[in-house]
Structures are given as structure tokens and as C-alpha cells.
CSV table of C-alpha atoms in Angstrom, one decimal:
chain,number,residue,atom,x,y,z
G,1,UNK,CA,-16.4,35.2,50.1
G,2,UNK,CA,-15.8,32.7,47.8
G,3,UNK,CA,-17.4,32.9,44.3
G,4,UNK,CA,-20.4,30.3,43.8
G,5,UNK,CA,-20.4,28.2,40.7
G,6,UNK,CA,-23.3,26.7,39.1
G,7,UNK,CA,-23.2,23.6,37.0
G,8,UNK,CA,-26.0,22.3,34.7
G,9,UNK,CA,-26.5,19.6,32.1
G,10,UNK,CA,-28.2,20.4,28.8
G,11,UNK,CA,-29.8,17.0,27.4
G,12,UNK,CA,-31.2,16.8,23.8
G,13,UNK,CA,-33.5,13.9,22.9
G,14,UNK,CA,-32.3,11.9,19.9
G,15,UNK,CA,-33.9,12.9,16.8
G,16,UNK,CA,-36.2,10.7,14.8
G,17,UNK,CA,-36.5,10.2,11.1
G,18,UNK,CA,-39.8,11.9,11.0
G,19,UNK,CA,-38.4,14.9,12.9
G,20,UNK,CA,-36.9,17.4,10.5
G,21,UNK,CA,-36.7,20.4,12.7
G,22,UNK,CA,-34.0,21.4,15.1
G,23,UNK,CA,-34.5,19.7,18.5
G,24,UNK,CA,-34.4,21.8,21.4
G,25,UNK,CA,-34.2,21.1,25.0
G,26,UNK,CA,-36.3,18.0,26.2
G,27,UNK,CA,-37.5,16.9,29.4
G,28,UNK,CA,-35.9,13.6,30.1
G,29,UNK,CA,-38.0,10.6,29.1
G,30,UNK,CA,-35.8,7.3,29.2
G,31,UNK,CA,-32.3,6.8,29.7
G,32,UNK,CA,-31.9,5.2,26.3
G,33,UNK,CA,-33.2,8.3,24.3
G,34,UNK,CA,-31.1,10.9,25.9
G,35,UNK,CA,-27.1,12.0,24.8
G,36,UNK,CA,-25.3,14.3,26.9
G,37,UNK,CA,-23.6,16.9,24.3
G,38,UNK,CA,-22.3,19.4,26.7
G,39,UNK,CA,-22.1,20.8,30.2
G,40,UNK,CA,-22.9,24.5,30.6
G,41,UNK,CA,-20.8,26.1,33.7
G,42,UNK,CA,-22.3,29.5,34.9
G,43,UNK,CA,-19.6,31.5,37.0
G,44,UNK,CA,-21.2,33.9,39.6
G,45,UNK,CA,-19.9,37.4,38.9
G,46,UNK,CA,-20.2,40.2,41.6
G,47,UNK,CA,-19.1,42.8,39.3
G,48,UNK,CA,-22.6,43.0,37.6
G,49,UNK,CA,-20.6,42.2,34.3
G,50,UNK,CA,-22.0,39.6,32.3
G,51,UNK,CA,-19.8,36.8,31.6
G,52,UNK,CA,-20.6,34.0,28.8
G,53,UNK,CA,-20.8,30.5,29.6
G,54,UNK,CA,-17.9,28.0,29.3
G,55,UNK,CA,-18.7,25.0,27.1
G,56,UNK,CA,-16.7,21.9,27.6
G,57,UNK,CA,-17.0,19.3,24.9
G,58,UNK,CA,-18.0,15.8,26.2
G,59,UNK,CA,-17.8,12.9,23.9
G,60,UNK,CA,-20.2,10.1,24.0
G,61,UNK,CA,-19.1,6.6,25.1
G,62,UNK,CA,-19.3,5.1,21.4
G,63,UNK,CA,-17.1,7.9,20.2
G,64,UNK,CA,-13.5,6.7,18.9
G,65,UNK,CA,-10.6,9.3,18.1
G,66,UNK,CA,-8.7,9.0,15.1
G,67,UNK,CA,-5.5,8.7,17.3
G,68,UNK,CA,-6.8,5.5,18.9
G,69,UNK,CA,-7.7,4.1,15.8
G,70,UNK,CA,-4.1,4.7,14.2
G,71,UNK,CA,-2.7,3.2,17.4
G,72,UNK,CA,-4.6,0.1,17.1
G,73,UNK,CA,-3.7,-0.2,13.3
G,74,UNK,CA,0.0,0.3,14.3
G,75,UNK,CA,-0.2,-2.6,16.7
G,76,UNK,CA,-1.7,-4.7,14.3
G,77,UNK,CA,0.9,-4.1,11.8
G,78,UNK,CA,3.5,-4.5,14.1
G,79,UNK,CA,2.0,-8.0,15.4
G,80,UNK,CA,1.9,-9.1,11.8
G,81,UNK,CA,5.5,-8.1,11.4
G,82,UNK,CA,6.5,-10.1,14.2
G,83,UNK,CA,4.5,-13.3,12.9
G,84,UNK,CA,6.4,-12.9,9.5
G,85,UNK,CA,9.8,-12.7,11.0
G,86,UNK,CA,8.9,-15.8,13.1
G,87,UNK,CA,7.9,-17.7,10.2
G,88,UNK,CA,10.9,-16.6,7.9
G,89,UNK,CA,13.4,-17.4,10.8
G,90,UNK,CA,11.7,-20.9,11.1
G,91,UNK,CA,12.4,-21.7,7.3
G,92,UNK,CA,15.9,-20.5,7.5
G,93,UNK,CA,16.7,-22.8,10.6
G,94,UNK,CA,14.8,-25.7,8.8
G,95,UNK,CA,17.0,-25.1,5.7
G,96,UNK,CA,20.2,-24.6,7.6
G,97,UNK,CA,19.8,-28.0,9.1
G,98,UNK,CA,18.9,-29.7,6.0
G,99,UNK,CA,20.9,-28.1,3.4
G,100,UNK,CA,24.5,-26.3,2.9
G,101,UNK,CA,27.6,-28.0,2.2
G,102,UNK,CA,31.0,-29.2,3.7
G,103,UNK,CA,34.7,-28.4,2.9
G,104,UNK,CA,36.0,-29.7,-0.3
G,105,UNK,CA,37.7,-32.3,2.0
G,106,UNK,CA,34.2,-33.0,4.0
G,107,UNK,CA,34.5,-33.0,7.8
G,108,UNK,CA,36.1,-35.6,9.9
G,109,UNK,CA,34.2,-39.0,9.8
G,110,UNK,CA,33.0,-38.2,6.3
G,111,UNK,CA,33.9,-39.6,2.9
G,112,UNK,CA,34.5,-37.5,0.1
G,113,UNK,CA,33.5,-39.0,-3.6
G,114,UNK,CA,33.1,-36.4,-6.2
G,115,UNK,CA,31.2,-33.5,-5.2
G,116,UNK,CA,29.3,-35.3,-2.4
G,117,UNK,CA,30.3,-36.1,1.3
G,118,UNK,CA,29.1,-39.2,2.8
G,119,UNK,CA,28.6,-40.4,6.4
G,120,UNK,CA,28.3,-44.1,6.9
G,121,UNK,CA,27.1,-44.8,10.5
G,122,UNK,CA,28.3,-47.4,12.9
G,123,UNK,CA,25.1,-47.6,15.1
G,124,UNK,CA,21.7,-48.9,14.1
G,125,UNK,CA,18.4,-47.0,14.2
G,126,UNK,CA,15.0,-46.9,12.7
G,127,UNK,CA,14.5,-45.3,9.6
G,128,UNK,CA,13.2,-42.1,11.0
G,129,UNK,CA,15.7,-41.7,13.9
G,130,UNK,CA,18.3,-42.4,11.1
G,131,UNK,CA,17.0,-39.3,9.2
G,132,UNK,CA,16.7,-37.2,12.4
G,133,UNK,CA,20.6,-37.9,12.8
G,134,UNK,CA,21.5,-37.0,9.3
G,135,UNK,CA,19.6,-33.7,9.8
G,136,UNK,CA,21.4,-33.1,12.9
G,137,UNK,CA,24.5,-33.3,11.2
G,138,UNK,CA,23.1,-30.7,8.4
G,139,UNK,CA,22.7,-33.5,5.9
G,140,UNK,CA,19.8,-36.0,5.0
G,141,UNK,CA,19.6,-40.0,4.2
G,142,UNK,CA,21.3,-40.6,0.9
G,143,UNK,CA,19.5,-39.6,-2.1
G,144,UNK,CA,21.0,-41.7,-5.2
G,145,UNK,CA,20.2,-40.1,-8.5
G,146,UNK,CA,22.1,-42.4,-11.0
G,147,UNK,CA,23.8,-45.6,-11.6
G,148,UNK,CA,27.2,-44.3,-11.2
G,149,UNK,CA,26.4,-43.3,-7.6
G,150,UNK,CA,24.4,-46.5,-6.7
G,151,UNK,CA,27.3,-48.7,-7.7
G,152,UNK,CA,29.8,-46.4,-5.7
G,153,UNK,CA,27.6,-46.8,-2.4
G,154,UNK,CA,27.1,-50.6,-3.2
G,155,UNK,CA,31.1,-50.9,-3.7
G,156,UNK,CA,31.7,-48.8,0.0
G,157,UNK,CA,28.9,-50.9,2.1
G,158,UNK,CA,30.4,-54.3,0.7
G,159,UNK,CA,33.6,-53.3,2.7
G,160,UNK,CA,31.8,-52.1,5.6
G,161,UNK,CA,29.6,-55.1,6.0
G,162,UNK,CA,30.3,-57.5,8.8
G,163,UNK,CA,27.4,-59.7,9.0
G,164,UNK,CA,24.4,-60.4,7.1
G,165,UNK,CA,22.2,-57.9,9.1
G,166,UNK,CA,24.7,-55.2,8.6
G,167,UNK,CA,22.6,-53.2,6.3
G,168,UNK,CA,22.1,-49.6,5.7
G,169,UNK,CA,19.0,-47.3,5.2
G,170,UNK,CA,18.8,-44.5,2.4
G,171,UNK,CA,16.3,-41.9,1.9
G,172,UNK,CA,13.7,-43.5,-0.2
G,173,UNK,CA,10.3,-44.5,1.2
G,174,UNK,CA,6.6,-44.9,0.4
G,175,UNK,CA,5.3,-43.8,3.9
G,176,UNK,CA,2.7,-41.3,2.6
G,177,UNK,CA,1.2,-43.8,-0.3
G,178,UNK,CA,1.7,-47.6,-1.2
G,179,UNK,CA,3.7,-47.5,-4.0
G,180,UNK,CA,4.7,-44.1,-4.4
G,181,UNK,CA,8.0,-43.6,-3.7
G,182,UNK,CA,9.7,-40.4,-2.6
G,183,UNK,CA,13.2,-39.3,-1.4
G,184,UNK,CA,13.4,-37.5,1.7
G,185,UNK,CA,13.3,-34.3,-0.3
G,186,UNK,CA,9.9,-35.2,-1.6
G,187,UNK,CA,11.2,-35.6,-4.9
G,188,UNK,CA,9.4,-38.9,-6.7
G,189,UNK,CA,11.7,-41.8,-7.7
G,190,UNK,CA,12.8,-41.8,-11.3
G,191,UNK,CA,11.0,-45.3,-12.3
G,192,UNK,CA,13.7,-45.8,-15.1
G,193,UNK,CA,16.3,-46.5,-12.4
G,194,UNK,CA,16.4,-50.3,-12.0
G,195,UNK,CA,18.0,-50.5,-8.7
G,196,UNK,CA,15.7,-52.9,-6.7
G,197,UNK,CA,16.8,-56.5,-5.7
G,198,UNK,CA,15.2,-59.3,-7.7
G,199,UNK,CA,11.4,-59.4,-6.5
G,200,UNK,CA,11.6,-56.0,-4.5
G,201,UNK,CA,9.7,-54.2,-3.8
G,202,UNK,CA,7.3,-56.9,-2.1
G,203,UNK,CA,5.8,-54.8,1.0
G,204,UNK,CA,6.3,-58.0,2.9
G,205,UNK,CA,4.4,-58.1,6.4
G,206,UNK,CA,6.2,-60.7,8.3
G,207,UNK,CA,9.9,-60.7,8.6
G,208,UNK,CA,11.9,-63.0,11.0
G,209,UNK,CA,8.3,-64.2,12.4
G,210,UNK,CA,7.7,-60.7,13.5
G,211,UNK,CA,4.6,-58.9,12.3
G,212,UNK,CA,4.7,-55.5,10.6
G,213,UNK,CA,1.2,-54.3,9.9
G,214,UNK,CA,2.1,-51.4,8.0
G,215,UNK,CA,4.3,-53.5,5.7
G,216,UNK,CA,7.6,-52.6,4.2
G,217,UNK,CA,7.9,-48.9,3.5
G,218,UNK,CA,11.6,-48.0,3.9
G,219,UNK,CA,14.6,-48.8,1.6
G,220,UNK,CA,17.8,-50.2,2.7
G,221,UNK,CA,20.9,-51.4,0.8
G,222,UNK,CA,23.4,-54.4,1.8
G,223,UNK,CA,22.9,-58.0,0.8
G,224,UNK,CA,25.4,-60.7,0.8
G,225,UNK,CA,24.2,-61.9,-2.5
G,226,UNK,CA,24.9,-58.9,-4.7
G,227,UNK,CA,25.1,-59.6,-8.4
G,228,UNK,CA,28.5,-58.8,-9.6
G,229,UNK,CA,28.9,-55.4,-11.5
G,230,UNK,CA,25.0,-55.1,-11.1
G,231,UNK,CA,23.3,-52.0,-9.7
G,232,UNK,CA,20.5,-54.0,-8.0
G,233,UNK,CA,20.8,-53.5,-4.5
G,234,UNK,CA,17.6,-51.9,-2.9
G,235,UNK,CA,15.3,-53.7,-0.5
G,236,UNK,CA,11.9,-52.5,0.9
G,237,UNK,CA,11.6,-53.4,4.6
G,238,UNK,CA,9.7,-52.2,7.7
G,239,UNK,CA,10.7,-48.7,8.9
G,240,UNK,CA,10.7,-50.0,12.5
G,241,UNK,CA,13.6,-52.3,12.0
G,242,UNK,CA,17.1,-50.9,13.2
G,243,UNK,CA,19.9,-50.7,10.7
G,244,UNK,CA,22.9,-48.7,10.0
G,245,UNK,CA,22.4,-45.5,7.7
G,246,UNK,CA,24.2,-43.3,4.9
G,247,UNK,CA,24.0,-39.4,5.3
G,248,UNK,CA,24.7,-37.2,2.3
G,249,UNK,CA,25.6,-33.6,1.7
G,250,UNK,CA,27.4,-31.7,-0.8
G,251,UNK,CA,31.1,-30.8,-0.9
G,252,UNK,CA,31.9,-27.0,-1.4
G,253,UNK,CA,34.1,-26.3,-4.3
């Protein structure tokens, strides 16, 4: 004959702030006032030997184990580490596309001048696409630092110009704020540099009978009327026009 097992639940009513005594078993009054603390299991014994009841701990629904909390914290830290790693990789990729250097002889199709490598395009693009092409070549539109570099580039493009519109974009613009000229690396123009052609910049909004509502926010080089031995050669023009462009990067030592 199988032994019979009797299960019973002991429910305790939540203790109120005014009740300072030990709460005993209560008759259930409402679902929200009761909490199950333990289940008491009585095992039938035919040997007339008393057996103590066995208690099993029952956690209330709001109970959270330390082990679970540690797991949540561990997953949170892991997620944070992944996000930081993605950001670092993104910055590294951006820098690798925008910086670095070429061999001392410069890559094929580039010209070495001092510690710089220059690329003079044969295709014409708008200013933003020109910058994108330079970045794709791990370089940037030319940043002119001094008069020596300005005169060097003017001399080179004079030899490359084949017509009146055969002009070259450089990396100078005031697209963010009118009159605030910045290079593509966000460094401001040195105002002591007097490399503008006569009466430039003028922010003209009509070019060849075509209206450019944003005015002339990008700079190019290349004019047939260069003044001999002068560094003046910059002209502001509409960024939407298509010209050739000059890319620049460093030459490794």
C-alpha cells in the first residue's frame, strides 16, 4: 500500500506598521495581503515514529537572486565594451582613409615635391565629390600652408591647363559660415596669406548666366591672367560647378 502524502500551505498576512508582534497564521482575506513563505509537507508514517515536516523555501515573485543581478551587470558591461570597440574601429578607419603617407617616391600617378605627394586629376567633379575622391585615395584636397607651396602649385597647374575652364579645386571653403574660411581638416585660413586673385572672394551668385543661390563657397586655382611671380591665384566659386582637383598627402621619409 502506497504511503499517503499530505501537502499544506501556510500563509502569513503582511505585517502592518502598527503591528509590532509576531504574526501567526491568518485566514486569507484578500489576494494582495498574502505572501506564501513555505510549503509544509507531512509524510504519512505507519511505523508510529514521528517524522519532522520537511520545509521547502519558496521565493516571492519580486525576489531577485544575486546570481541573476551579476548576470545582468555582466551583459551590460559586455554590451558597453562592444559599443566602445565599434567607435574605436570607426575612428581608426576614418583616420586611415584621411591620413597616412606614401613612399618617398609617391605612388604611381602622383608627383613628389619636397615631403608632399600631389595628385592632379584629369576628370572634373563638383567640390564635395572631389574631396571624396581624394579621401578614397587616402589623401585630401590640397591644403596650402605657405607662399612657397602656393607658387609651386600655380607653376604646375599653368603647365596642365588646356583651356579657360581648366581649373583645380583646393581644400578651402566657407560652407559652414559665410566668410569663415576653413580647410578640409577644419583648421582656419591664416589671414596673413594673401593668395586671393584681385577682388576675390566676392561670393557671386550668378556665373555664366546660371544662378547659384548659395553663392560661392569653395575655392579653386587656375586663371589665364595670373600675375607674373605673384602668389595670387585663389578664386571663390559655386561648389556645384565641376572642375579638376588637387589631392595631397605626405611622403614618408
